[in-house]
Amino acid sequence: MTRTAVVTGASSGIGAATARQLAQQGWDVVIGARRVDRLQALADEIGARALPLDVTDQASVDAFCAELERCDLLVNNAGGALGAASIAESDDAEWQAMFDSNVLGTLRMTRALLPKLIASGDGMVINIGSIAAREPYRGGGGYNAAKHAVAALTRVLRIELLGQPVRVTEIDPGLVQTEFATVRFGGDEEKAAKVYEGMTPMRGEDIAEAIVWVASRPAHVNIDTMLMLARDQTSAQVVHRS
Ligand code: NAP
């Protein structure tokens, strides 16, 4: 029996690397994101199934999940940050969008797939949080709040599923070089490049390796939370730059 893994936000970065590694490990991989062309190209390359998915839209989530016969692993990875405004100057629309994708997106996907995860007899939910879920930083306002909420949701879910055959893990990365900073700064590549200037960030593949490791522990072992940082980073804003 081939087990099915769902990876949200797999059109780039951590999600794409995770889909690739899970497929290499023999999982039947179903990937979702809004940019379907990129998703389909990846699916063709790794032998996965690509389906359009906008985690901020309940109808899209329902249509995506209706296509699945089973689900053994759900990687809630879709999300990201928008802007770096101070609280004083923060923008409601950015906060709402960050909550909608990171927090409610995780909620919608988890709620929709829980019956299948339980029915699998050994289900697993891996939520991609962030160091921003643990540490506040200047300009982090909306993203800090959203990822703290993802952490709270994850912990409540683990408590509520106790006694059911579903494990719940949160992986919190620090700086990873993906499209994350480009999206955060509205496509400003120069500003995005500054985030990683003079330091060696992690790559999407590094986080994917951790996800694959978590997903391959025996059924009685749950990896609760994992903080992953580059050697050049010790906390949210303490980064060694040459
Ligand atoms: P990325 O390269 O920008 O990838 C983000 C992915 O999320 C894309 O595939 C994007 O696809 C998808 N996505 C965004 N909104 C979506 C929506 N409404 N519905 C479906 N998919 C959506 O960034 P990344 O670094 O890989 O980010 C992945 C996760 O890691 C995010 O949750 C992020 O917050 C977290 N994280 C990143 C870092 C970092 O430094 N890079 C650090 C800590 C945590 P489409 O645009 O095609 O929909």
Short mmCIF file of C-alpha atoms and ligand atoms in Angstrom, two decimals:
data_model
loop_
_atom_site.label_atom_id
_atom_site.label_comp_id
_atom_site.label_asym_id
_atom_site.label_seq_id
_atom_site.Cartn_x
_atom_site.Cartn_y
_atom_site.Cartn_z
CA MET A 1 0.00 0.00 0.00
CA THR A 2 1.46 3.36 -1.06
CA ARG A 3 0.96 6.13 1.43
CA THR A 4 -0.29 9.52 0.27
CA ALA A 5 1.38 12.79 1.25
CA VAL A 6 -0.20 16.19 0.63
CA VAL A 7 2.13 19.20 0.42
CA THR A 8 0.61 22.68 0.28
CA GLY A 9 2.55 25.57 -1.22
CA ALA A 10 4.65 23.23 -3.35
CA SER A 11 5.15 25.55 -6.33
CA SER A 12 8.38 26.88 -4.80
CA GLY A 13 10.86 26.82 -1.92
CA ILE A 14 10.43 24.45 1.02
CA GLY A 15 7.22 22.92 -0.36
CA ALA A 16 8.73 22.04 -3.75
CA ALA A 17 11.84 20.53 -2.12
CA THR A 18 9.63 18.54 0.27
CA ALA A 19 7.48 17.17 -2.54
CA ARG A 20 10.60 16.12 -4.44
CA GLN A 21 12.14 14.29 -1.46
CA LEU A 22 8.88 12.60 -0.42
CA ALA A 23 8.43 11.33 -3.99
CA GLN A 24 12.01 9.98 -3.92
CA GLN A 25 11.14 8.15 -0.70
CA GLY A 26 8.25 6.39 -2.45
CA TRP A 27 5.32 8.44 -1.20
CA ASP A 28 2.37 9.05 -3.49
CA VAL A 29 2.61 12.86 -3.47
CA VAL A 30 -0.22 15.30 -4.14
CA ILE A 31 0.86 18.93 -4.41
CA GLY A 32 -1.15 22.14 -4.28
CA ALA A 33 -0.59 25.87 -4.85
CA ARG A 34 -2.06 28.73 -6.87
CA ARG A 35 0.58 28.83 -9.64
CA VAL A 36 -0.56 25.71 -11.44
CA ASP A 37 1.98 25.87 -14.31
CA ARG A 38 4.92 25.61 -11.91
CA LEU A 39 3.12 22.96 -9.91
CA GLN A 40 2.44 20.84 -13.00
CA ALA A 41 6.08 21.12 -14.17
CA LEU A 42 7.26 19.84 -10.78
CA ALA A 43 4.63 17.08 -10.73
CA ASP A 44 5.74 15.89 -14.19
CA GLU A 45 9.38 15.88 -13.08
CA ILE A 46 8.90 13.93 -9.82
CA GLY A 47 5.86 11.81 -10.67
CA ALA A 48 3.41 13.58 -8.36
CA ARG A 49 -0.16 14.78 -8.84
CA ALA A 50 -0.70 18.55 -9.11
CA LEU A 51 -4.00 20.11 -8.15
CA PRO A 52 -4.88 23.81 -7.93
CA LEU A 53 -5.14 25.01 -4.35
CA ASP A 54 -5.74 28.32 -2.65
CA VAL A 55 -5.73 27.66 1.09
CA THR A 56 -7.50 30.98 1.71
CA ASP A 57 -10.56 29.75 -0.20
CA GLN A 58 -12.72 27.07 1.46
CA ALA A 59 -14.23 26.01 -1.90
CA SER A 60 -10.73 25.48 -3.33
CA VAL A 61 -9.71 23.47 -0.25
CA ASP A 62 -12.86 21.33 -0.55
CA ALA A 63 -12.30 20.69 -4.27
CA PHE A 64 -8.65 19.74 -3.64
CA CYS A 65 -9.47 17.38 -0.78
CA ALA A 66 -12.35 15.76 -2.67
CA GLU A 67 -9.80 14.47 -5.20
CA LEU A 68 -7.95 12.46 -2.56
CA GLU A 69 -8.74 8.84 -1.89
CA ARG A 70 -6.56 8.72 1.20
CA CYS A 71 -4.21 10.95 3.15
CA ASP A 72 -1.46 9.72 5.48
CA LEU A 73 0.63 12.88 5.72
CA LEU A 74 -0.37 16.53 5.47
CA VAL A 75 2.41 19.11 5.24
CA ASN A 76 0.88 22.53 5.90
CA ASN A 77 3.56 24.65 4.28
CA ALA A 78 1.63 27.27 2.25
CA GLY A 79 2.07 30.75 3.63
CA GLY A 80 4.65 33.45 4.17
CA ALA A 81 5.10 37.05 5.28
CA LEU A 82 3.90 40.31 3.81
CA GLY A 83 5.79 43.51 4.58
CA ALA A 84 7.84 44.50 7.61
CA ALA A 85 5.90 47.50 8.88
CA SER A 86 5.97 48.51 12.53
CA ILE A 87 2.84 47.96 14.61
CA ALA A 88 2.26 51.73 14.51
CA GLU A 89 2.24 51.72 10.74
CA SER A 90 0.83 48.27 10.07
CA ASP A 91 -1.55 47.53 7.28
CA ASP A 92 -4.80 45.64 8.05
CA ALA A 93 -4.88 43.99 4.62
CA GLU A 94 -1.38 42.52 5.10
CA TRP A 95 -2.26 41.17 8.56
CA GLN A 96 -5.49 39.67 7.25
CA ALA A 97 -3.74 38.03 4.29
CA MET A 98 -1.04 36.55 6.56
CA PHE A 99 -3.64 35.16 8.94
CA ASP A 100 -5.72 33.82 6.06
CA SER A 101 -2.90 31.83 4.46
CA ASN A 102 -0.72 30.80 7.43
CA VAL A 103 -3.34 30.29 10.14
CA LEU A 104 -6.73 29.74 8.53
CA GLY A 105 -5.10 27.93 5.59
CA THR A 106 -3.60 25.44 8.04
CA LEU A 107 -6.94 25.18 9.82
CA ARG A 108 -8.94 24.61 6.60
CA MET A 109 -6.61 21.92 5.26
CA THR A 110 -6.30 20.12 8.59
CA ARG A 111 -10.04 20.15 9.26
CA ALA A 112 -10.82 18.88 5.77
CA LEU A 113 -8.28 16.04 5.86
CA LEU A 114 -8.58 14.91 9.49
CA PRO A 115 -11.12 12.14 8.77
CA LYS A 116 -8.76 10.66 6.13
CA LEU A 117 -5.70 11.08 8.38
CA ILE A 118 -7.47 9.25 11.21
CA ALA A 119 -8.78 6.56 8.84
CA SER A 120 -5.22 5.92 7.60
CA GLY A 121 -4.43 4.40 11.00
CA ASP A 122 -1.10 6.28 11.17
CA GLY A 123 -1.69 9.86 10.09
CA MET A 124 0.64 12.80 10.46
CA VAL A 125 0.30 16.58 10.27
CA ILE A 126 3.48 18.63 9.88
CA ASN A 127 2.99 22.37 10.20
CA ILE A 128 5.67 24.74 8.98
CA GLY A 129 5.94 27.46 11.58
CA SER A 130 8.95 29.74 11.86
CA ILE A 131 11.41 31.18 14.33
CA ALA A 132 8.82 34.00 14.14
CA ALA A 133 6.49 31.66 16.04
CA ARG A 134 8.88 31.82 18.99
CA GLU A 135 10.61 35.19 18.94
CA PRO A 136 9.24 38.66 18.33
CA TYR A 137 11.31 40.96 16.15
CA ARG A 138 11.10 44.56 14.97
CA GLY A 139 8.84 44.74 11.92
CA GLY A 140 7.63 41.18 12.55
CA GLY A 141 4.18 42.23 13.86
CA GLY A 142 1.68 40.48 11.62
CA TYR A 143 3.96 37.56 10.71
CA ASN A 144 4.97 37.02 14.37
CA ALA A 145 1.30 37.04 15.34
CA ALA A 146 0.30 34.67 12.54
CA LYS A 147 3.08 32.14 13.22
CA HIS A 148 2.45 32.31 17.00
CA ALA A 149 -1.17 31.45 16.11
CA VAL A 150 0.00 28.50 13.97
CA ALA A 151 2.00 27.28 16.98
CA ALA A 152 -1.07 27.59 19.24
CA LEU A 153 -3.26 25.76 16.71
CA THR A 154 -0.65 23.00 16.45
CA ARG A 155 -0.48 22.51 20.22
CA VAL A 156 -4.27 22.47 20.63
CA LEU A 157 -4.58 19.97 17.77
CA ARG A 158 -2.02 17.66 19.40
CA ILE A 159 -3.98 17.72 22.67
CA GLU A 160 -7.31 17.15 20.95
CA LEU A 161 -5.97 14.21 18.92
CA LEU A 162 -4.42 12.43 21.89
CA GLY A 163 -5.55 8.80 21.69
CA GLN A 164 -6.12 8.99 17.92
CA PRO A 165 -3.59 7.60 15.42
CA VAL A 166 -2.40 11.01 14.20
CA ARG A 167 0.91 12.66 15.07
CA VAL A 168 1.36 16.43 15.01
CA THR A 169 4.69 18.19 14.44
CA GLU A 170 5.77 21.80 14.11
CA ILE A 171 8.99 22.63 12.27
CA ASP A 172 10.26 26.19 12.80
CA PRO A 173 12.92 27.33 10.34
CA GLY A 174 15.05 30.44 10.55
CA LEU A 175 16.49 32.00 7.39
CA VAL A 176 15.91 29.80 4.33
CA GLN A 177 16.69 31.09 0.83
CA THR A 178 13.46 30.70 -1.14
CA GLU A 179 11.02 33.18 -2.68
CA PHE A 180 9.94 34.08 0.87
CA ALA A 181 11.76 37.44 1.10
CA THR A 182 10.85 38.40 -2.48
CA VAL A 183 7.17 37.85 -1.66
CA ARG A 184 7.53 39.67 1.67
CA PHE A 185 8.95 42.75 -0.04
CA GLY A 186 6.44 42.81 -2.89
CA GLY A 187 8.87 41.58 -5.58
CA ASP A 188 11.72 43.93 -4.60
CA GLU A 189 14.67 41.58 -5.33
CA GLU A 190 17.26 44.04 -4.02
CA LYS A 191 15.56 44.25 -0.62
CA ALA A 192 15.07 40.50 -0.59
CA ALA A 193 18.77 39.85 -1.32
CA LYS A 194 19.75 41.98 1.72
CA VAL A 195 18.05 39.44 4.02
CA TYR A 196 20.71 36.85 3.12
CA GLU A 197 23.63 39.23 2.50
CA GLY A 198 27.01 38.02 3.83
CA MET A 199 25.59 34.89 5.47
CA THR A 200 24.84 31.34 4.40
CA PRO A 201 21.12 30.64 4.77
CA MET A 202 19.51 27.21 4.81
CA ARG A 203 18.00 25.88 1.57
CA GLY A 204 14.53 24.47 1.05
CA GLU A 205 16.20 21.05 0.77
CA ASP A 206 17.50 21.31 4.36
CA ILE A 207 13.98 21.73 5.74
CA ALA A 208 12.66 19.02 3.39
CA GLU A 209 15.22 16.57 4.82
CA ALA A 210 13.89 17.25 8.32
CA ILE A 211 10.30 16.76 7.14
CA VAL A 212 11.19 13.43 5.53
CA TRP A 213 13.02 12.35 8.70
CA VAL A 214 10.05 13.29 10.92
CA ALA A 215 7.69 11.44 8.59
CA SER A 216 9.82 8.30 8.70
CA ARG A 217 9.93 7.84 12.51
CA PRO A 218 8.11 4.74 13.77
CA ALA A 219 4.39 5.21 14.51
CA HIS A 220 4.81 5.42 18.29
CA VAL A 221 7.27 8.35 18.09
CA ASN A 222 6.09 11.94 17.66
CA ILE A 223 8.62 14.69 16.97
CA ASP A 224 6.86 17.56 18.73
CA THR A 225 8.70 20.68 17.61
CA MET A 226 11.91 21.39 15.81
CA LEU A 227 13.78 24.70 15.53
CA MET A 228 16.19 24.81 12.58
CA LEU A 229 18.65 27.65 12.07
CA ALA A 230 21.58 28.31 9.79
CA ARG A 231 24.98 28.19 11.51
CA ASP A 232 25.15 31.95 10.83
CA GLN A 233 21.95 32.66 12.80
CA THR A 234 21.40 32.29 16.56
CA SER A 235 18.08 34.07 16.97
CA ALA A 236 15.57 36.02 14.89
CA GLN A 237 17.76 39.11 14.52
CA VAL A 238 21.20 37.88 15.54
CA VAL A 239 22.91 36.92 12.30
CA HIS A 240 26.64 36.70 11.54
CA ARG A 241 27.41 38.54 8.29
CA SER A 242 30.87 38.66 6.75
P1 NAP B 1 8.10 30.55 -0.94
O1 NAP B 1 9.23 30.10 -1.81
O2 NAP B 1 7.56 31.92 -1.13
O3 NAP B 1 6.93 29.47 -1.01
C1 NAP B 1 5.66 29.74 -0.48
C2 NAP B 1 4.69 28.73 -1.08
O4 NAP B 1 3.39 28.94 -0.49
C3 NAP B 1 4.54 28.89 -2.58
O5 NAP B 1 4.51 27.61 -3.17
C4 NAP B 1 3.18 29.57 -2.72
O6 NAP B 1 2.57 29.13 -3.93
C5 NAP B 1 2.44 28.98 -1.53
N1 NAP B 1 1.28 29.76 -1.13
C6 NAP B 1 1.25 31.03 -0.66
N2 NAP B 1 -0.03 31.40 -0.45
C7 NAP B 1 -0.81 30.34 -0.80
C8 NAP B 1 -2.20 30.12 -0.82
N3 NAP B 1 -3.09 31.06 -0.47
N4 NAP B 1 -2.67 28.89 -1.23
C9 NAP B 1 -1.81 27.92 -1.61
N5 NAP B 1 -0.47 28.10 -1.62
C10 NAP B 1 0.02 29.30 -1.22
O7 NAP B 1 8.56 30.51 0.60
P2 NAP B 1 9.05 29.31 1.54
O8 NAP B 1 10.19 29.86 2.33
O9 NAP B 1 9.22 28.07 0.81
O10 NAP B 1 7.81 29.24 2.54
C11 NAP B 1 7.18 28.03 2.90
C12 NAP B 1 6.74 28.14 4.37
O11 NAP B 1 7.90 28.28 5.21
C13 NAP B 1 5.84 29.33 4.69
O12 NAP B 1 4.83 28.92 5.60
C14 NAP B 1 6.80 30.30 5.39
O13 NAP B 1 6.13 31.17 6.26
C15 NAP B 1 7.70 29.33 6.11
N6 NAP B 1 9.01 29.84 6.52
C16 NAP B 1 9.91 30.31 5.63
C17 NAP B 1 11.14 30.78 6.07
C18 NAP B 1 12.18 31.34 5.14
O14 NAP B 1 13.12 31.99 5.61
N7 NAP B 1 12.09 31.12 3.85
C19 NAP B 1 11.44 30.76 7.43
C20 NAP B 1 10.50 30.26 8.32
C21 NAP B 1 9.30 29.79 7.86
P3 NAP B 1 1.61 29.99 -4.90
O15 NAP B 1 2.05 31.42 -4.79
O16 NAP B 1 1.85 29.36 -6.23
O17 NAP B 1 0.23 29.75 -4.37
#
